[in-house]
Amino acid sequence: MVVSWLATSTLPMIDGGQAVARIFPWYWFNASAPEVNGISATHLAVLLGLSAALMILSVVGVNRRDLRSGGGGVTLFDRLRANPRTAALANRIGGQGRVSSITAKTASDHQGLTTVVGAIGFYMALLMPIIYTLLPEGIGELFNQLPDELIAMIGGVDMSTAQGFLQGEVFSITVPIAMIVLTATVAAKALAGEEESRTVGLLLASAIPRRRLVLDKAAAMMVLVAIVGLMTFAGSVAGVLLARLDVPLVNLAATCLLATLLGIVFGSLALLVSATTGRVRWATGVTALAGLTAYVLQSSLPLSDRYADWAVLSPFHFYLGSDPLVNGMPWGDAAVLIAMSLVLIGAAIPTFNRRDLRG
């Protein structure tokens, strides 16, 4: 799914790439612009035919395969871990049962998700600077002729410049979504996940204060999102250097750091909801809704002179509102994001302390 989306988002920008994009299902979903032109019978037929072919292959496959019974089978990760040549990689992706600390154990449990999210950030940050150099002349002016509302939805950027293109294609939507998905998942499962799996009692039975549990879980979330931030920065540096774009590396570092801090803000919100409700679905749902609302506020309110000042209510305002790819690090905005996270984590501690826990 991820490869299909990335391919159909980037390949049509390259000469000859449109034909290659046709091998990915996502192309047949939106290449005909159905929201403008209606349903394309050809594209619909391709999607239905592909679905039918996959269903037929599924039936054939399950009929021919020897099925496992309800006993404990050997998983793919078990086999990879048993092989000395792949054990280290399998442990890195699948996580290990490290118990040296709650922070290390929590971080280890989410290595797989961190690897995937970090790879997406690295790939997009590496590819987009190169894509920018392959765009035909005048494409930036074409982007700028789009309605203001549409430009606002991609970050309100000037796509005719390298900084604007990188912000619009990488840092305005893709990287924040990746960061928030990671931090919200880790933080939601940090406390509520322990309750739902009935393991929180075991943790607290070893004389660990509840405050320590909250802080250790928060620390694990911060470590993992920092890794993704570093991978995104590494990809962006490599892409800018390969494409020979005039984008200051210090500004790339500032933007990646702000993206990391933004992810921590929403992860801290998920931690607070997790501590308050003890429900993973509530924590992830509230955080997803808050992230979407914050993005819409930042992208839409500046369009109105009357309501533009209210954009400060959105954490996204302190992420890209000062245009860090062009202007460098806004330390005041970074301080606001840090303060938001500290307040949310601080609120989670007494909330978790007072609540009756399950398990």
Tab-separated table of C-alpha atoms in Angstrom:
chain	number	residue	atom	x	y	z
A	1	MET	CA	0.000	0.000	0.000
A	2	VAL	CA	2.730	2.440	1.004
A	3	VAL	CA	4.869	1.651	-2.050
A	4	SER	CA	1.836	1.996	-4.324
A	5	TRP	CA	0.956	5.414	-2.904
A	6	LEU	CA	4.526	6.707	-3.011
A	7	ALA	CA	5.060	5.472	-6.559
A	8	THR	CA	1.904	7.011	-7.986
A	9	SER	CA	2.605	10.269	-6.137
A	10	THR	CA	6.125	10.703	-7.505
A	11	LEU	CA	6.519	8.803	-10.778
A	12	PRO	CA	4.130	11.006	-12.824
A	13	MET	CA	6.408	13.975	-12.066
A	14	ILE	CA	9.188	12.341	-14.091
A	15	ASP	CA	9.230	12.093	-17.876
A	16	GLY	CA	8.051	8.592	-18.765
A	17	GLY	CA	7.072	7.855	-15.197
A	18	GLN	CA	3.349	7.981	-15.929
A	19	ALA	CA	3.523	4.665	-17.792
A	20	VAL	CA	5.411	2.978	-14.955
A	21	ALA	CA	2.874	4.252	-12.416
A	22	ARG	CA	0.180	2.195	-14.147
A	23	ILE	CA	1.481	-1.016	-12.574
A	24	PHE	CA	0.413	0.216	-9.110
A	25	PRO	CA	-3.226	-0.102	-7.940
A	26	TRP	CA	-3.254	3.428	-6.541
A	27	TYR	CA	-2.950	4.798	-10.084
A	28	TRP	CA	-6.293	3.265	-11.060
A	29	PHE	CA	-7.887	4.778	-7.972
A	30	ASN	CA	-7.221	8.473	-8.552
A	31	ALA	CA	-5.448	9.016	-11.894
A	32	SER	CA	-8.748	9.794	-13.599
A	33	ALA	CA	-9.618	12.469	-10.984
A	34	PRO	CA	-12.990	10.865	-10.153
A	35	GLU	CA	-13.930	13.727	-7.836
A	36	VAL	CA	-13.956	15.958	-10.949
A	37	ASN	CA	-14.684	13.646	-13.867
A	38	GLY	CA	-16.797	10.958	-12.239
A	39	ILE	CA	-16.202	7.237	-12.433
A	40	SER	CA	-13.939	5.916	-15.177
A	41	ALA	CA	-15.361	2.617	-16.403
A	42	THR	CA	-11.902	1.444	-17.469
A	43	HIS	CA	-10.282	2.215	-14.127
A	44	LEU	CA	-13.178	0.655	-12.239
A	45	ALA	CA	-12.899	-2.489	-14.369
A	46	VAL	CA	-9.158	-2.748	-13.680
A	47	LEU	CA	-9.683	-2.482	-9.903
A	48	LEU	CA	-12.536	-4.999	-9.919
A	49	GLY	CA	-10.563	-7.371	-12.133
A	50	LEU	CA	-7.496	-7.120	-9.921
A	51	SER	CA	-9.602	-7.768	-6.807
A	52	ALA	CA	-11.247	-10.797	-8.434
A	53	ALA	CA	-7.874	-12.191	-9.525
A	54	LEU	CA	-6.458	-11.841	-6.015
A	55	MET	CA	-9.527	-13.530	-4.508
A	56	ILE	CA	-9.182	-16.441	-6.930
A	57	LEU	CA	-5.512	-16.789	-6.082
A	58	SER	CA	-6.421	-16.764	-2.379
A	59	VAL	CA	-8.880	-19.628	-2.850
A	60	VAL	CA	-6.365	-21.617	-4.870
A	61	GLY	CA	-3.624	-20.928	-2.365
A	62	VAL	CA	-5.581	-21.951	0.734
A	63	ASN	CA	-6.837	-25.124	-1.011
A	64	ARG	CA	-3.337	-26.257	-1.971
A	65	ARG	CA	-1.513	-25.393	1.237
A	66	ASP	CA	-1.051	-27.620	4.282
A	67	LEU	CA	-2.785	-25.747	7.092
A	68	ARG	CA	-1.493	-25.516	10.633
A	69	SER	CA	-3.652	-26.770	13.473
A	70	GLY	CA	-4.327	-24.791	16.617
A	71	GLY	CA	-0.985	-25.753	18.150
A	72	GLY	CA	1.872	-23.348	18.650
A	73	GLY	CA	3.466	-22.997	15.238
A	74	VAL	CA	6.808	-21.509	14.310
A	75	THR	CA	6.486	-17.981	12.982
A	76	LEU	CA	8.634	-16.330	10.351
A	77	PHE	CA	10.338	-14.236	13.033
A	78	ASP	CA	11.062	-17.401	15.025
A	79	ARG	CA	12.807	-18.886	11.997
A	80	LEU	CA	14.754	-15.699	11.331
A	81	ARG	CA	15.831	-15.494	14.961
A	82	ALA	CA	16.956	-19.140	14.896
A	83	ASN	CA	19.234	-18.459	11.917
A	84	PRO	CA	22.519	-16.897	13.123
A	85	ARG	CA	22.819	-14.903	9.905
A	86	THR	CA	19.461	-13.171	10.342
A	87	ALA	CA	19.022	-13.230	14.124
A	88	ALA	CA	20.320	-9.703	14.690
A	89	LEU	CA	18.092	-8.204	11.981
A	90	ALA	CA	15.013	-10.130	13.176
A	91	ASN	CA	15.555	-8.991	16.740
A	92	ARG	CA	16.011	-5.438	15.557
A	93	ILE	CA	12.735	-5.415	13.589
A	94	GLY	CA	10.592	-7.631	15.763
A	95	GLY	CA	11.752	-6.403	19.146
A	96	GLN	CA	13.312	-8.338	21.969
A	97	GLY	CA	12.274	-9.095	25.453
A	98	ARG	CA	14.686	-6.655	27.019
A	99	VAL	CA	13.856	-6.025	30.654
A	100	SER	CA	16.778	-3.847	31.724
A	101	SER	CA	14.307	-0.976	32.077
A	102	ILE	CA	10.736	-0.108	31.193
A	103	THR	CA	12.004	2.459	28.698
A	104	ALA	CA	14.217	-0.084	26.901
A	105	LYS	CA	11.493	-2.743	26.897
A	106	THR	CA	8.872	-0.337	25.527
A	107	ALA	CA	11.241	0.940	22.847
A	108	SER	CA	12.149	-2.636	21.905
A	109	ASP	CA	8.498	-3.631	21.554
A	110	HIS	CA	7.943	-0.922	18.916
A	111	GLN	CA	11.095	-1.377	16.838
A	112	GLY	CA	9.152	-2.744	13.893
A	113	LEU	CA	6.839	0.273	13.652
A	114	THR	CA	9.775	2.633	14.165
A	115	THR	CA	11.686	0.948	11.344
A	116	VAL	CA	8.770	1.282	8.918
A	117	VAL	CA	7.985	4.900	9.826
A	118	GLY	CA	11.662	5.859	9.747
A	119	ALA	CA	12.093	4.219	6.339
A	120	ILE	CA	9.159	6.208	4.951
A	121	GLY	CA	10.611	9.456	6.303
A	122	PHE	CA	14.070	8.645	4.924
A	123	TYR	CA	12.715	7.595	1.521
A	124	MET	CA	10.525	10.670	1.032
A	125	ALA	CA	13.203	13.065	2.262
A	126	LEU	CA	15.791	11.458	-0.026
A	127	LEU	CA	13.621	11.211	-3.137
A	128	MET	CA	11.857	14.576	-3.231
A	129	PRO	CA	14.937	16.794	-3.713
A	130	ILE	CA	15.910	14.612	-6.676
A	131	ILE	CA	12.348	14.747	-8.034
A	132	TYR	CA	12.456	18.541	-7.844
A	133	THR	CA	15.425	18.680	-10.216
A	134	LEU	CA	13.522	16.508	-12.728
A	135	LEU	CA	10.409	18.669	-12.833
A	136	PRO	CA	9.807	20.548	-16.087
A	137	GLU	CA	10.333	24.296	-16.045
A	138	GLY	CA	7.258	26.277	-15.112
A	139	ILE	CA	5.715	23.551	-12.951
A	140	GLY	CA	6.117	25.765	-9.890
A	141	GLU	CA	4.155	28.568	-11.484
A	142	LEU	CA	1.463	26.053	-12.421
A	143	PHE	CA	1.177	24.998	-8.778
A	144	ASN	CA	0.926	28.618	-7.696
A	145	GLN	CA	-2.069	29.140	-9.999
A	146	LEU	CA	-4.108	26.676	-7.946
A	147	PRO	CA	-6.833	28.088	-5.675
A	148	ASP	CA	-5.600	29.483	-2.359
A	149	GLU	CA	-7.666	26.928	-0.472
A	150	LEU	CA	-5.946	24.037	-2.257
A	151	ILE	CA	-2.477	25.525	-1.757
A	152	ALA	CA	-3.312	25.980	1.930
A	153	MET	CA	-4.102	22.280	2.256
A	154	ILE	CA	-0.520	21.409	1.232
A	155	GLY	CA	0.988	23.896	3.635
A	156	GLY	CA	0.503	27.196	1.804
A	157	VAL	CA	3.926	26.896	0.189
A	158	ASP	CA	5.568	28.319	-2.921
A	159	MET	CA	6.180	25.182	-4.974
A	160	SER	CA	8.395	27.059	-7.424
A	161	THR	CA	11.259	27.064	-4.897
A	162	ALA	CA	13.213	24.094	-3.591
A	163	GLN	CA	12.307	24.902	0.018
A	164	GLY	CA	8.634	25.271	-0.842
A	165	PHE	CA	8.593	22.019	-2.801
A	166	LEU	CA	10.253	20.086	0.023
A	167	GLN	CA	7.905	21.569	2.582
A	168	GLY	CA	4.840	20.802	0.486
A	169	GLU	CA	5.842	17.260	-0.510
A	170	VAL	CA	7.671	16.097	2.615
A	171	PHE	CA	7.335	18.227	5.712
A	172	SER	CA	3.822	19.659	5.626
A	173	ILE	CA	1.859	16.370	5.592
A	174	THR	CA	3.917	13.184	5.164
A	175	VAL	CA	6.452	13.640	7.966
A	176	PRO	CA	3.948	14.947	10.565
A	177	ILE	CA	1.582	12.044	9.849
A	178	ALA	CA	4.455	9.577	10.228
A	179	MET	CA	5.572	11.162	13.488
A	180	ILE	CA	2.068	11.307	14.963
A	181	VAL	CA	1.242	7.726	13.951
A	182	LEU	CA	4.364	6.515	15.746
A	183	THR	CA	4.025	8.570	18.920
A	184	ALA	CA	0.268	8.075	19.231
A	185	THR	CA	0.615	4.310	18.818
A	186	VAL	CA	3.444	4.013	21.340
A	187	ALA	CA	1.872	6.356	23.887
A	188	ALA	CA	-1.625	4.909	23.579
A	189	LYS	CA	-0.341	1.410	24.268
A	190	ALA	CA	2.086	2.620	26.925
A	191	LEU	CA	-0.448	2.689	29.753
A	192	ALA	CA	-3.819	1.653	28.333
A	193	GLY	CA	-2.211	-1.247	26.488
A	194	GLU	CA	-0.721	-2.545	29.738
A	195	GLU	CA	-4.161	-2.349	31.353
A	196	GLU	CA	-5.975	-4.064	28.511
A	197	SER	CA	-3.428	-6.882	28.466
A	198	ARG	CA	-3.636	-7.161	32.286
A	199	THR	CA	0.096	-6.617	32.763
A	200	VAL	CA	0.074	-3.241	34.507
A	201	GLY	CA	-0.321	-4.989	37.865
A	202	LEU	CA	2.872	-6.949	37.295
A	203	LEU	CA	4.791	-3.755	36.555
A	204	LEU	CA	3.519	-1.931	39.619
A	205	ALA	CA	3.960	-4.986	41.845
A	206	SER	CA	7.750	-4.589	41.530
A	207	ALA	CA	7.604	-1.392	43.631
A	208	ILE	CA	7.697	0.915	40.597
A	209	PRO	CA	5.822	4.162	41.347
A	210	ARG	CA	3.103	5.075	38.926
A	211	ARG	CA	4.866	8.363	38.234
A	212	ARG	CA	7.982	6.444	37.186
A	213	LEU	CA	5.943	4.237	34.874
A	214	VAL	CA	4.455	7.263	33.082
A	215	LEU	CA	7.841	8.963	32.720
A	216	ASP	CA	9.584	5.824	31.464
A	217	LYS	CA	6.887	5.235	28.863
A	218	ALA	CA	7.115	8.866	27.766
A	219	ALA	CA	10.897	8.554	27.494
A	220	ALA	CA	10.559	5.507	25.227
A	221	MET	CA	8.190	7.413	22.956
A	222	MET	CA	10.645	10.311	22.740
A	223	VAL	CA	13.578	8.037	21.928
A	224	LEU	CA	11.700	6.329	19.090
A	225	VAL	CA	10.420	9.530	17.494
A	226	ALA	CA	13.919	11.039	17.783
A	227	ILE	CA	15.233	8.075	15.778
A	228	VAL	CA	12.653	8.767	13.060
A	229	GLY	CA	13.599	12.444	13.108
A	230	LEU	CA	17.265	11.567	12.621
A	231	MET	CA	16.439	9.176	9.769
A	232	THR	CA	14.355	11.880	8.077
A	233	PHE	CA	17.179	14.390	8.502
A	234	ALA	CA	19.709	11.918	7.078
A	235	GLY	CA	17.490	11.279	4.053
A	236	SER	CA	16.913	14.985	3.442
A	237	VAL	CA	20.631	15.793	3.688
A	238	ALA	CA	21.502	13.011	1.259
A	239	GLY	CA	18.760	14.102	-1.149
A	240	VAL	CA	19.728	17.784	-1.066
A	241	LEU	CA	23.409	16.989	-1.593
A	242	LEU	CA	22.702	14.571	-4.448
A	243	ALA	CA	20.367	17.071	-6.116
A	244	ARG	CA	22.756	19.969	-5.394
A	245	LEU	CA	19.980	22.171	-4.106
A	246	ASP	CA	20.683	25.428	-2.321
A	247	VAL	CA	18.946	24.435	0.908
A	248	PRO	CA	20.918	25.113	4.124
A	249	LEU	CA	21.481	21.888	6.052
A	250	VAL	CA	20.988	23.729	9.327
A	251	ASN	CA	17.482	24.653	8.194
A	252	LEU	CA	16.783	21.017	7.380
A	253	ALA	CA	17.949	20.117	10.882
A	254	ALA	CA	15.653	22.762	12.363
A	255	THR	CA	12.642	21.481	10.437
A	256	CYS	CA	13.289	17.848	11.390
A	257	LEU	CA	13.723	18.836	15.038
A	258	LEU	CA	10.449	20.765	14.996
A	259	ALA	CA	8.720	17.778	13.367
A	260	THR	CA	10.058	15.583	16.160
A	261	LEU	CA	8.788	18.008	18.801
A	262	LEU	CA	5.396	18.120	17.073
A	263	GLY	CA	5.193	14.343	17.202
A	264	ILE	CA	6.046	14.404	20.906
A	265	VAL	CA	3.218	16.882	21.553
A	266	PHE	CA	0.606	14.560	20.074
A	267	GLY	CA	2.251	11.540	21.677
A	268	SER	CA	1.979	13.317	25.021
A	269	LEU	CA	-1.707	13.912	24.332
A	270	ALA	CA	-2.165	10.202	23.606
A	271	LEU	CA	-0.343	9.411	26.852
A	272	LEU	CA	-2.693	11.689	28.799
A	273	VAL	CA	-5.806	10.130	27.263
A	274	SER	CA	-4.325	6.678	27.812
A	275	ALA	CA	-3.708	7.491	31.485
A	276	THR	CA	-7.191	8.972	31.854
A	277	THR	CA	-9.317	6.328	30.145
A	278	GLY	CA	-7.238	3.154	30.108
A	279	ARG	CA	-8.474	2.529	26.541
A	280	VAL	CA	-6.136	2.283	23.571
A	281	ARG	CA	-8.885	3.108	21.076
A	282	TRP	CA	-9.815	6.260	22.951
A	283	ALA	CA	-6.212	7.416	23.091
A	284	THR	CA	-5.532	6.829	19.396
A	285	GLY	CA	-8.920	8.183	18.299
A	286	VAL	CA	-8.702	11.396	20.290
A	287	THR	CA	-5.126	11.992	19.145
A	288	ALA	CA	-5.986	11.386	15.488
A	289	LEU	CA	-8.935	13.791	15.726
A	290	ALA	CA	-6.790	16.392	17.479
A	291	GLY	CA	-4.078	16.082	14.832
A	292	LEU	CA	-6.536	16.496	11.984
A	293	THR	CA	-8.217	19.458	13.662
A	294	ALA	CA	-4.880	21.126	14.357
A	295	TYR	CA	-3.790	20.745	10.739
A	296	VAL	CA	-7.064	22.129	9.394
A	297	LEU	CA	-6.864	25.115	11.745
A	298	GLN	CA	-3.318	25.942	10.653
A	299	SER	CA	-4.093	25.550	6.947
A	300	SER	CA	-7.474	27.286	6.836
A	301	LEU	CA	-7.500	30.075	9.433
A	302	PRO	CA	-4.683	32.108	7.798
A	303	LEU	CA	-6.895	32.430	4.702
A	304	SER	CA	-9.099	34.826	6.650
A	305	ASP	CA	-7.755	38.136	7.937
A	306	ARG	CA	-10.347	37.994	10.684
A	307	TYR	CA	-9.360	34.597	12.056
A	308	ALA	CA	-5.667	34.380	11.072
A	309	ASP	CA	-4.453	35.132	14.594
A	310	TRP	CA	-6.340	32.109	15.942
A	311	ALA	CA	-3.931	29.788	14.136
A	312	VAL	CA	-1.742	29.935	17.252
A	313	LEU	CA	-4.192	27.471	18.808
A	314	SER	CA	-2.710	24.770	16.574
A	315	PRO	CA	0.597	23.050	17.383
A	316	PHE	CA	1.207	23.001	13.619
A	317	HIS	CA	1.562	26.796	13.784
A	318	PHE	CA	4.674	26.382	15.933
A	319	TYR	CA	5.977	23.695	13.592
A	320	LEU	CA	5.970	25.352	10.160
A	321	GLY	CA	4.385	28.728	10.852
A	322	SER	CA	7.755	30.489	10.803
A	323	ASP	CA	8.895	28.705	7.611
A	324	PRO	CA	12.016	27.071	9.142
A	325	LEU	CA	13.285	25.699	5.817
A	326	VAL	CA	13.825	29.309	4.755
A	327	ASN	CA	14.321	31.207	7.999
A	328	GLY	CA	16.034	28.656	10.216
A	329	MET	CA	15.263	27.565	13.751
A	330	PRO	CA	12.528	29.489	15.604
A	331	TRP	CA	13.639	28.790	19.161
A	332	GLY	CA	10.530	30.422	20.609
A	333	ASP	CA	8.268	28.060	18.659
A	334	ALA	CA	10.376	25.072	19.715
A	335	ALA	CA	10.038	26.178	23.339
A	336	VAL	CA	6.248	26.334	22.978
A	337	LEU	CA	6.125	22.766	21.597
A	338	ILE	CA	8.329	21.542	24.455
A	339	ALA	CA	6.122	23.329	26.987
A	340	MET	CA	2.979	21.727	25.500
A	341	SER	CA	4.502	18.271	25.864
A	342	LEU	CA	5.615	18.898	29.444
A	343	VAL	CA	2.154	20.137	30.437
A	344	LEU	CA	0.435	17.100	28.895
A	345	ILE	CA	2.863	14.611	30.448
A	346	GLY	CA	2.636	16.450	33.751
A	347	ALA	CA	-1.159	16.173	33.647
A	348	ALA	CA	-0.940	12.446	32.891
A	349	ILE	CA	0.963	11.697	36.108
A	350	PRO	CA	-1.679	12.745	38.699
A	351	THR	CA	-4.458	11.400	36.487
A	352	PHE	CA	-2.802	7.969	36.343
A	353	ASN	CA	-2.016	8.109	40.061
A	354	ARG	CA	-5.650	8.661	41.082
A	355	ARG	CA	-7.398	6.182	38.780
A	356	ASP	CA	-8.336	2.618	39.668
A	357	LEU	CA	-6.450	0.397	37.218
A	358	ARG	CA	-7.522	-2.856	35.631
A	359	GLY	CA	-5.167	-5.835	35.873
